[in-house]
GROMACS .gro file of C-alpha atoms in nm:
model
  316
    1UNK     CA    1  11.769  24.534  26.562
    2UNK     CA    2  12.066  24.381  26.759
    3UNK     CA    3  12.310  24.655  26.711
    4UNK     CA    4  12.414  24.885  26.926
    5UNK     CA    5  12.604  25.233  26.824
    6UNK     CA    6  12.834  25.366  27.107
    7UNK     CA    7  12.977  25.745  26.976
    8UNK     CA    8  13.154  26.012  27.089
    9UNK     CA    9  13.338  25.792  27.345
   10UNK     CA   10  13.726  25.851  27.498
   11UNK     CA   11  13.997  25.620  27.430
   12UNK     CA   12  13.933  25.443  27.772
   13UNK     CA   13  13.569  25.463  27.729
   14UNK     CA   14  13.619  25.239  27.404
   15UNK     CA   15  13.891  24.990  27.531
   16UNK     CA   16  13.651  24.928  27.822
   17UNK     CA   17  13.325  24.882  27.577
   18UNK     CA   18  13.580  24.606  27.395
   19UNK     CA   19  13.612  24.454  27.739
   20UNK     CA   20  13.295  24.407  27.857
   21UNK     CA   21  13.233  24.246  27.546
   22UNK     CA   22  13.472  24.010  27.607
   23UNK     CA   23  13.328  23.950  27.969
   24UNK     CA   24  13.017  23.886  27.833
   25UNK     CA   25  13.192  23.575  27.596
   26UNK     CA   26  13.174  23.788  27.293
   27UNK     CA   27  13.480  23.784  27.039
   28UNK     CA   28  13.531  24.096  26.937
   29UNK     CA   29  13.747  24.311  26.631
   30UNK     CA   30  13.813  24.661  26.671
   31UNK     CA   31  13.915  24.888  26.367
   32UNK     CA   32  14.061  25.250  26.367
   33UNK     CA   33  14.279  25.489  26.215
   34UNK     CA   34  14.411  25.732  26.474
   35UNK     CA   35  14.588  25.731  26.835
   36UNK     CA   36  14.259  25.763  27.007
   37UNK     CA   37  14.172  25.409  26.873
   38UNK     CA   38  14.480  25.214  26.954
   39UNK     CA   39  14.417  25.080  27.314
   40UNK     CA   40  14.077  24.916  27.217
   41UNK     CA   41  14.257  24.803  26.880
   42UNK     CA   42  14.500  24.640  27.168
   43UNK     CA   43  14.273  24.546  27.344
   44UNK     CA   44  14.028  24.384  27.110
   45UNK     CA   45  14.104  24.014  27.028
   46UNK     CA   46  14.125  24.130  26.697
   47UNK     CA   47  14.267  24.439  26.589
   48UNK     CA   48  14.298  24.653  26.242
   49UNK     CA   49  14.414  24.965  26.144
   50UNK     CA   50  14.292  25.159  25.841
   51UNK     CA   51  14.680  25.352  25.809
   52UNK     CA   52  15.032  25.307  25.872
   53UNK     CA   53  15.019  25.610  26.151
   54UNK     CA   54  14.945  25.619  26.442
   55UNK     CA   55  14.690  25.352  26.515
   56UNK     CA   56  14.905  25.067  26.327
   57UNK     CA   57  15.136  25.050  26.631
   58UNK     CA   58  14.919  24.881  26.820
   59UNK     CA   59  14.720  24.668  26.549
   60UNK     CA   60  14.832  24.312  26.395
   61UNK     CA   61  14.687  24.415  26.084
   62UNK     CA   62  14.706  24.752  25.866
   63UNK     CA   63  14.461  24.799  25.541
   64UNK     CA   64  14.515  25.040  25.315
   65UNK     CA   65  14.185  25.031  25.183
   66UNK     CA   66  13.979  25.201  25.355
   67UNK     CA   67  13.666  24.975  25.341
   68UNK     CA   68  13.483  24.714  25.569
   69UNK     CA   69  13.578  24.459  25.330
   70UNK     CA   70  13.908  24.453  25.530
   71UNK     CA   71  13.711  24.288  25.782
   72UNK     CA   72  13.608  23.998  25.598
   73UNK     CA   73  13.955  23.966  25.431
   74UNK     CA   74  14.176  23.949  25.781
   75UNK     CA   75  13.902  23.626  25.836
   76UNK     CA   76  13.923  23.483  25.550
   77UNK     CA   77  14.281  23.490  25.542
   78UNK     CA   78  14.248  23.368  25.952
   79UNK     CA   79  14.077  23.056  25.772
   80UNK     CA   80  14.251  22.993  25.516
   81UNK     CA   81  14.615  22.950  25.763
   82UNK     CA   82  14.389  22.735  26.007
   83UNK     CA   83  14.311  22.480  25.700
   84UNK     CA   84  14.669  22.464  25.634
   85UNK     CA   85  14.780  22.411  25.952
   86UNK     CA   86  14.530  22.142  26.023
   87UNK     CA   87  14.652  21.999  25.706
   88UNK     CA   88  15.006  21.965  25.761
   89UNK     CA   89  14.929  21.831  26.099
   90UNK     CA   90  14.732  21.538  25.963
   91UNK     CA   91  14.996  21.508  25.681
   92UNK     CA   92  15.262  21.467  25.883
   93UNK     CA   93  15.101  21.219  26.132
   94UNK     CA   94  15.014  21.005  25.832
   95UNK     CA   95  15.351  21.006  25.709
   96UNK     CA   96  15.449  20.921  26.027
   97UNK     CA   97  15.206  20.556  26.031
   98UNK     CA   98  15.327  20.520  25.653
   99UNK     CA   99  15.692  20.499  25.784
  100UNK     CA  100  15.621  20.289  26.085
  101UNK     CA  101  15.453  20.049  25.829
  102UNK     CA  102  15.788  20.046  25.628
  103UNK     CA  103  15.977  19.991  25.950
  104UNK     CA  104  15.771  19.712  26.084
  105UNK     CA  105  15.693  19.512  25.705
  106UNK     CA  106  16.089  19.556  25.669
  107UNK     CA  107  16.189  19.424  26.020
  108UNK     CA  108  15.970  19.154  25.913
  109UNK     CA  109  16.147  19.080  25.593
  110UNK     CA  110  16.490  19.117  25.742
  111UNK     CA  111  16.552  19.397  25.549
  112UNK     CA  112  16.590  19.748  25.557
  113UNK     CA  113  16.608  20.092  25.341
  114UNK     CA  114  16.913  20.203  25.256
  115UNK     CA  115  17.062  20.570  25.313
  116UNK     CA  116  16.935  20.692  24.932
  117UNK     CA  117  16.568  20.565  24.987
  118UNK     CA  118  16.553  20.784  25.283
  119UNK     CA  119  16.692  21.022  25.140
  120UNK     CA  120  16.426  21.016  24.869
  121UNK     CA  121  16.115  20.957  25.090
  122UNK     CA  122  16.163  21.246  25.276
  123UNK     CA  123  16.284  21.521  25.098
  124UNK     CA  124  16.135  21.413  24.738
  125UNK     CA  125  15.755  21.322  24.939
  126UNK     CA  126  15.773  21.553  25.227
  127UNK     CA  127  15.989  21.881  25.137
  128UNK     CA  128  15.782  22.016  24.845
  129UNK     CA  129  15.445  21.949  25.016
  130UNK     CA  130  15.575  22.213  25.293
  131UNK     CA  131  15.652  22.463  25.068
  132UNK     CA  132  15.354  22.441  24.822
  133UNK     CA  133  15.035  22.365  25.025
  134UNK     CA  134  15.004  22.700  25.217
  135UNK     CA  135  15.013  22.879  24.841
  136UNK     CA  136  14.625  22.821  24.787
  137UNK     CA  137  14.465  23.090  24.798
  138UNK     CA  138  14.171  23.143  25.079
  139UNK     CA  139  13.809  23.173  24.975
  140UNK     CA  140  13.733  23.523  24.947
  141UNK     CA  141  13.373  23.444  25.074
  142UNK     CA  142  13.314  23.416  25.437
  143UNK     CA  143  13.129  23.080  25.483
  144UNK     CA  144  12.893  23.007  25.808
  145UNK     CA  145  13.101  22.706  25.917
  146UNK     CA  146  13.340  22.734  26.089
  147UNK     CA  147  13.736  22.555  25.988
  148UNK     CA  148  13.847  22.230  26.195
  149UNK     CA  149  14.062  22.391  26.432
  150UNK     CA  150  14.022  22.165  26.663
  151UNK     CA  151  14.248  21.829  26.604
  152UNK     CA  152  14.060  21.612  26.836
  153UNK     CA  153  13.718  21.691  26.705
  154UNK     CA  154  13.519  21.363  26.585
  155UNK     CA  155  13.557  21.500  26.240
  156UNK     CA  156  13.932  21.464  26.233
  157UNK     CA  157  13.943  21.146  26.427
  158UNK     CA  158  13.707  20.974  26.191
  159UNK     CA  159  13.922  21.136  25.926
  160UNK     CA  160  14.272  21.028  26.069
  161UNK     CA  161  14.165  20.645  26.192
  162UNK     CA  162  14.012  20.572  25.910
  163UNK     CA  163  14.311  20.700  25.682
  164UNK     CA  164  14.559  20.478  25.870
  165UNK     CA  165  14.344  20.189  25.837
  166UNK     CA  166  14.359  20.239  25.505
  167UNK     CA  167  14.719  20.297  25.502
  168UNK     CA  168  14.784  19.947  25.665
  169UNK     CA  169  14.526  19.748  25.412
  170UNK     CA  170  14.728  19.901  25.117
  171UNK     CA  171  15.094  19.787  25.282
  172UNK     CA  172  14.929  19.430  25.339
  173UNK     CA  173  14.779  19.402  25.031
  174UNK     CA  174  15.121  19.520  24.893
  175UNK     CA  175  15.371  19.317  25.045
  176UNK     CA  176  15.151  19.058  25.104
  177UNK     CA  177  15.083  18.971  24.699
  178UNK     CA  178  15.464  18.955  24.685
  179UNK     CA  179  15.490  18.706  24.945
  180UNK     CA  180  15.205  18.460  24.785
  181UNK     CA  181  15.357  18.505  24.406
  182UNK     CA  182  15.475  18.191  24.310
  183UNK     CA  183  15.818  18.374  24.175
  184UNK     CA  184  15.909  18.549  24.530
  185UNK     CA  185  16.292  18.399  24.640
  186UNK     CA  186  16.272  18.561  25.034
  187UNK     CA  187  16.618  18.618  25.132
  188UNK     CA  188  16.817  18.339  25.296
  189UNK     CA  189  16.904  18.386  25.565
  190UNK     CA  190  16.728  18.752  25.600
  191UNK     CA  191  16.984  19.029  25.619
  192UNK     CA  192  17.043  19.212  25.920
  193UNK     CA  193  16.851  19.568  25.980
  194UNK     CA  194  17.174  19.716  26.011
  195UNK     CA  195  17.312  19.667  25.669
  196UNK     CA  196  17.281  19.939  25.476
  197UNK     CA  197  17.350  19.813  25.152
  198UNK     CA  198  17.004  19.549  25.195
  199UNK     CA  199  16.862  19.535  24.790
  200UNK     CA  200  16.605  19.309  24.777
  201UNK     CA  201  16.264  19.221  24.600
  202UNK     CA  202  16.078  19.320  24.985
  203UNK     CA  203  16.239  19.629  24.988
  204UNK     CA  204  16.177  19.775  24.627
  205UNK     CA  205  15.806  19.651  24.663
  206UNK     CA  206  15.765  19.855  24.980
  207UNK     CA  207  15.974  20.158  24.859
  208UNK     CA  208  15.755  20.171  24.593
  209UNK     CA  209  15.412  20.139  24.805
  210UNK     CA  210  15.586  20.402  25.000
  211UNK     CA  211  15.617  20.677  24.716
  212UNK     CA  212  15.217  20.617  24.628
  213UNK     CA  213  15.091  20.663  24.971
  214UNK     CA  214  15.253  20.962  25.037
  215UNK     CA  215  15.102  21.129  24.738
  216UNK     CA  216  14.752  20.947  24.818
  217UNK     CA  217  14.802  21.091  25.184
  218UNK     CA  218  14.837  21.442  25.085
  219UNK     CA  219  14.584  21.450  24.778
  220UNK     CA  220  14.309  21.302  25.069
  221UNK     CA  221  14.395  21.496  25.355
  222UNK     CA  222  14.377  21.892  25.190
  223UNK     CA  223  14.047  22.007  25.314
  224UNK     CA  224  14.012  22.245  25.049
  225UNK     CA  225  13.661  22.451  25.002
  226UNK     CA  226  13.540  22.637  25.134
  227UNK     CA  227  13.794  22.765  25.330
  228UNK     CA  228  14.030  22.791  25.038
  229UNK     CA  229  14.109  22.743  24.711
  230UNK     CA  230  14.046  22.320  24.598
  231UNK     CA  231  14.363  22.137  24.603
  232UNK     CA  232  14.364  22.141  24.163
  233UNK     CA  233  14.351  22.560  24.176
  234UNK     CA  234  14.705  22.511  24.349
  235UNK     CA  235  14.883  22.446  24.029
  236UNK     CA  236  15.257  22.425  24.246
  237UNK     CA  237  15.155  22.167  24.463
  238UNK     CA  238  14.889  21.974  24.214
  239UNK     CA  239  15.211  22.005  23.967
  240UNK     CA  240  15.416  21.782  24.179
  241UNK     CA  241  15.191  21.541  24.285
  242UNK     CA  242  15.107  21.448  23.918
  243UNK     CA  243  15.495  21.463  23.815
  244UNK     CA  244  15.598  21.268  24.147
  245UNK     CA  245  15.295  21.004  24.108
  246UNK     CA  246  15.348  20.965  23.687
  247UNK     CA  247  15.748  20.881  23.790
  248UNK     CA  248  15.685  20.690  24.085
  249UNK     CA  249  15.434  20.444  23.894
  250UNK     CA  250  15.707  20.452  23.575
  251UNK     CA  251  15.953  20.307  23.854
  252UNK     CA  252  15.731  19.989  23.875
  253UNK     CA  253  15.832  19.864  23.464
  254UNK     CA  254  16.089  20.111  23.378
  255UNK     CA  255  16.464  20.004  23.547
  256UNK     CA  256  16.641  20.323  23.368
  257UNK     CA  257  16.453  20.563  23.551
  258UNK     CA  258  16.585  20.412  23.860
  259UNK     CA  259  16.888  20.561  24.049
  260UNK     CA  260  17.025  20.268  24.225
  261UNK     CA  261  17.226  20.480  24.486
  262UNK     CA  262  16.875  20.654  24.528
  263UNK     CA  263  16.552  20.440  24.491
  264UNK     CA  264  16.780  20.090  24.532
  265UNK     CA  265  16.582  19.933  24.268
  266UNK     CA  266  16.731  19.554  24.196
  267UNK     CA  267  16.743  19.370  23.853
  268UNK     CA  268  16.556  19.079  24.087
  269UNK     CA  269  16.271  19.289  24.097
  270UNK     CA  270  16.275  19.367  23.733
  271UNK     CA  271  16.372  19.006  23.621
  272UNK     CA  272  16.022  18.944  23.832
  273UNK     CA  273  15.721  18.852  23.517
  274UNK     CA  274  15.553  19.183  23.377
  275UNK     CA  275  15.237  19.051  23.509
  276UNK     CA  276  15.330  19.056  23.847
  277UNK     CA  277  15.436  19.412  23.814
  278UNK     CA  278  15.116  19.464  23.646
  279UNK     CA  279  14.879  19.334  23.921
  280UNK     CA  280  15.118  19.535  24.216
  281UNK     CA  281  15.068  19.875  24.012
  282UNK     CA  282  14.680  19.782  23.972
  283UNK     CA  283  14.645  19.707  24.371
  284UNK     CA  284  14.876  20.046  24.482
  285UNK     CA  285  14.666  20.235  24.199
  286UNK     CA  286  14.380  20.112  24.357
  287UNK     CA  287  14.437  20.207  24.722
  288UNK     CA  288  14.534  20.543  24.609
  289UNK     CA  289  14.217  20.653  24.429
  290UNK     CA  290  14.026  20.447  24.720
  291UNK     CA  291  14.155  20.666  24.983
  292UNK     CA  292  14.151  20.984  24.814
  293UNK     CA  293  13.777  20.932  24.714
  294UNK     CA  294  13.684  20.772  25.070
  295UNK     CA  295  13.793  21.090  25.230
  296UNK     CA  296  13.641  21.327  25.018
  297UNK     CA  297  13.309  21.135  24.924
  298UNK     CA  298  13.267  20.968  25.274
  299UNK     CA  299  13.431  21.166  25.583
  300UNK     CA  300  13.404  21.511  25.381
  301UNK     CA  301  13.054  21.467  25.274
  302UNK     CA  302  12.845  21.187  25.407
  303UNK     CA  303  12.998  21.227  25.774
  304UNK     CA  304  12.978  21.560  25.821
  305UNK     CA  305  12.614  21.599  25.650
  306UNK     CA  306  12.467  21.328  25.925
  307UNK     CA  307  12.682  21.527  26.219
  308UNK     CA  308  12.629  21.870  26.103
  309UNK     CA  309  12.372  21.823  25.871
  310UNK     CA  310  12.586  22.049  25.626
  311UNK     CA  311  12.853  21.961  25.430
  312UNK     CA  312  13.055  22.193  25.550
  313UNK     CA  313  13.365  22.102  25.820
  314UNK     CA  314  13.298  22.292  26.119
  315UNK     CA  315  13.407  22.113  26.458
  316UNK     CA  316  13.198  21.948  26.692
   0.00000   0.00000   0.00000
């Protein structure tokens, strides 16, 4: 009862129908196969063609099937990169707080990474989540919500605020448990932040809260379904979380897996009493499955079902 069938139209006659759509605050997707169609393909704010002739010079997208299904495909797709983008954008500022965290509880200790642990943070916590996350696939059903496009929506302020107060409970839980064991030497006097060299007990205890959070930060912040595939269907990237997170925690009681030009591990820290070690893997195991299952049992569900009364992200 709402559509409307315009045929036997010009060229000019259909790139101007596309445009008074668009007047009217309708977005609108034009699909053709022949020179006729290409200036409302142009003109449309989305545009398909069904062959590589004549009308794909002017479309972003070319199907070679010709079926309507294309339609729902080019959006799902459309989805799909949104998620990922919004995902790498909260990713990154997390990573961003975790490192100022590092900064700030190592200033604080006197201390500071050394060239290796950088080294290691970044490329070994950041480099494969870049090249793995956008390999999920999209949900090949077109869903009613709409994706969190929009950053600043309450939905990913909740998200993000809440993350990086978690964040900075798990460094001061962290640190601060080394600080209170009755065992802890601190260094005297505290290095300066410009050695390089700096091994110490603070800094293996935060290098190693580091490693966890990075891998909590990016198994919590992948929105998933049901714009794409669930972070475990992306074997690549749920691969090297599990493989990252099993060697990171074997770092905590195992000093041969550590690299000391690398993770700067010290025998201080291993000399330290296996129940300390103990408790600080229990509290960073903790915090991780704590934030993943906040942000996927409280802001993904319960939030969103009392704003949007739907589970479903959409933005507000």
């Amino acid at each position: 009862k709402k559509t409307v069938v315009l045929a036997r139209m010009k060229p000019e006659q259909k790139a101007k129908a596309i445009l008074l759509l668009q007047e009217s605050g309708a977005k609108t997707l034009m699909i053709g196969d022949g020179a006729n169609d290409c200036a409302a393909i142009k003109q449309a704010d989305v545009g398909i063609s069904f062959s590589e002739t004549d009308a794909s010079h002017s479309a972003p997208f070319i199907s070679l099937n010709s079926s309507i299904q294309c339609v729902l495909d080019v959006l799902c797709e459309a989805r799909g990169t949104i998620v990922n983008n919004v995902e790498m954008f909260k990713y990154m500022l997390a990573l961003s707080m975790v490192k100022f965290f590092d900064l700030f509880t190592l200033v604080f200790a006197g201390g500071n990474f050394i060239d290796g642990q950088y080294l290691y943070v970044n490329f070994v916590g950041l480099s494969p989540v870049l090249f793995t996350i956008g390999l999920a696939r999209p949900s090949r059903r077109l869903n009613k919500a709409l994706p969190p496009s929009n950053v600043l929506s309450s939905y990913h302020v909740v998200s993000y605020f809440s993350h990086v107060a978690l964040l900075f409970l798990w460094f001061v839980s962290s640190y601060g448990y080394l600080r209170i064991f009755p065992g802890y030497v601190p260094p005297n006097p505290p290095r300066p932040i410009e050695v390089t060299d700096n091994y110490t007990v603070d800094q293996n205890v935060v290098f190693l809260t580091t490693n966890l959070a990075f891998m909590a930060s990016i198994s919590a912040l992948v929105i998933g379904s049901p714009f794409k595939a669930r972070l475990w269907r992306n074997s690549l990237l749920i691969g090297w979380i599990v493989c990252n997170t099993l060697y990171n925690a074997a770092l905590f009681f195992v000093p041969a897996l550590s690299i000391r030009a690398v993770h700067g591990m010290t025998n201080a820290y291993y000399d330290l009493p296996l129940s300390f070690r103990v408790s600080l893997f229990a509290i960073n195991a903790a915090f991780f499955f704590v934030i993943v299952l906040f942000e996927d049992l409280v802001i993904k569900r319960v939030f969103l079902c009392l704003l949007y009364t739907s589970p479903s992200p959409r933005d507000s």
